[in-house]
Structures are given as structure tokens and as C-alpha cells.
Short mmCIF file of C-alpha atoms in Angstrom, two decimals:
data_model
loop_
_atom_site.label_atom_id
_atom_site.label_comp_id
_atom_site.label_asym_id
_atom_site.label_seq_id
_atom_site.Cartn_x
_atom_site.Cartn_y
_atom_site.Cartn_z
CA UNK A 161 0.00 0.00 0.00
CA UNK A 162 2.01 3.24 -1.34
CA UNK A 163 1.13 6.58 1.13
CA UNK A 164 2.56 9.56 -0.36
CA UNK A 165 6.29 8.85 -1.00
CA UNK A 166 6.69 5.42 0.60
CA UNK A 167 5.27 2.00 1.95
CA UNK A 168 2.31 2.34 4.74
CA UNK A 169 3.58 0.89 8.13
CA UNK A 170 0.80 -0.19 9.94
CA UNK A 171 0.86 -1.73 13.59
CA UNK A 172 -0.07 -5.60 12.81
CA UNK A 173 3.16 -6.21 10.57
CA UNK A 174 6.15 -7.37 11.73
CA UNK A 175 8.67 -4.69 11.07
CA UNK A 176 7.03 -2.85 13.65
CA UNK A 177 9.28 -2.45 16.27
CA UNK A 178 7.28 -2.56 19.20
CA UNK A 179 10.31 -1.45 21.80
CA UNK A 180 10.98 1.79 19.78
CA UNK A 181 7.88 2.79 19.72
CA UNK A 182 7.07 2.46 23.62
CA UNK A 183 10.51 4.30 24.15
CA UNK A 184 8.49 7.29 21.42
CA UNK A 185 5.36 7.55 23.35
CA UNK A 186 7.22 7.11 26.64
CA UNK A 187 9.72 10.09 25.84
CA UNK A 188 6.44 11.83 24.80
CA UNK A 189 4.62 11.13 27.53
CA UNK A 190 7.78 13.08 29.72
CA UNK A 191 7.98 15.93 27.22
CA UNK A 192 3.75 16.79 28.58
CA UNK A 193 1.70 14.51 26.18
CA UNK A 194 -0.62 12.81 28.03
CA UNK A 195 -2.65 11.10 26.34
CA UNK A 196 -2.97 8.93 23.11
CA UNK A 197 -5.27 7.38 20.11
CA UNK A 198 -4.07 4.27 18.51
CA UNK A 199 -5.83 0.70 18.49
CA UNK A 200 -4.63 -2.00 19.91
CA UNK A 201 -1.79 -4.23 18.75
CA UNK A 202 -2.94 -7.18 17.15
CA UNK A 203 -0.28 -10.04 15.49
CA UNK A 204 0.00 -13.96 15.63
CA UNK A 205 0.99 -15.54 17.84
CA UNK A 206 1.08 -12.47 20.58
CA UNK A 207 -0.97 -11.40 22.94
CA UNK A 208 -3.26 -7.92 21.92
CA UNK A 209 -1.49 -4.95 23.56
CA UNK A 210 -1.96 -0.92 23.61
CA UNK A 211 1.08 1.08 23.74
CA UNK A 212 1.67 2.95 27.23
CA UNK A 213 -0.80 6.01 27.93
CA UNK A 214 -3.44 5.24 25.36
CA UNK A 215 -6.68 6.80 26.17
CA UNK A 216 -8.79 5.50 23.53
CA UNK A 217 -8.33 2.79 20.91
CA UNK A 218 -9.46 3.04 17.30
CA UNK A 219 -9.81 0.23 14.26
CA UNK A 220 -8.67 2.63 11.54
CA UNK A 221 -5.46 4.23 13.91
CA UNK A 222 -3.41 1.12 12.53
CA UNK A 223 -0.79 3.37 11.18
CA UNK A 224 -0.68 6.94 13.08
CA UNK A 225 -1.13 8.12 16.57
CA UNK A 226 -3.11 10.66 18.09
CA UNK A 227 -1.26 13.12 20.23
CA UNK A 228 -3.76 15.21 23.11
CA UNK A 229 -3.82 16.31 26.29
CA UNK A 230 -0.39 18.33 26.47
CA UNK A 231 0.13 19.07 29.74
CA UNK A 232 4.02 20.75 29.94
CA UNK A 233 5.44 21.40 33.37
CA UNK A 234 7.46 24.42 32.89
CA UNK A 235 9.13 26.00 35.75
CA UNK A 236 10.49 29.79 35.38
CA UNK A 237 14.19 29.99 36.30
#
């Protein structure tokens, strides 16, 4: 499936690299996201699994994710 100028990645293959992207949402979640829209992770063989802070899951989020909530905690210095 071509999108724009290269292959789709969607969530249920297996070159999705499932560490990297909980280490993305997680560094995220510490920059003030704090909450997230994806669906959840579906392969063989695997148990079904969200990625950490997901708020609400979604059949057609297979290949993006929903930022919200930013919530920075800035401190004047």
C-alpha cells in the first residue's frame, strides 16, 4: 500500500518495532503529552497490547497516533 512517498507501516506487521515505539510515546509522555489514540496491537501468535498512555483505541489508527492532552510542566528559572 504506497502513502505519499513510501510503503504504509501499519501496527499488525512485523517490522514494527514494538520497543521503539514504547521508548516514542514514553519520551512523549515526559515531554507533557498525556494522552494517546491508537488501536490495539494485534499479530499472531502475541498477545493484543496498547502502547503505554493510550486513552482511547481506534480500528482505523493502525498506522498513526493521536497526540492530546499536552500538559508541559514548565518552571520559570
Amino acid at each position: 500500500m504506497p502513502h505519499k512517498d513510501g510503503p504504509v507501516l501499519v501496527s499488525q506487521v512485523d517490522r514494527f518495532d514494538w520497543d521503539k515505539n514504547v521508548r516514542f510515546v514514553n519520551a512523549l509522555y515526559l515531554f507533557g503529552y498525556k494522552a494517546f489514540g491508537s488501536q490495539v496491537m494485534k499479530r499472531k501468535g502475541q498477545p493484543n497490547k496498547t502502547l503505554p498512555h493510550v486513552a482511547f483505541t481506534n480500528g482505523d489508527h493502525d498506522n498513526h497516533l493521536h497526540l492530546q492532552g499536552y500538559q508541559p510542566n514548565i518552571q520559570d528559572i
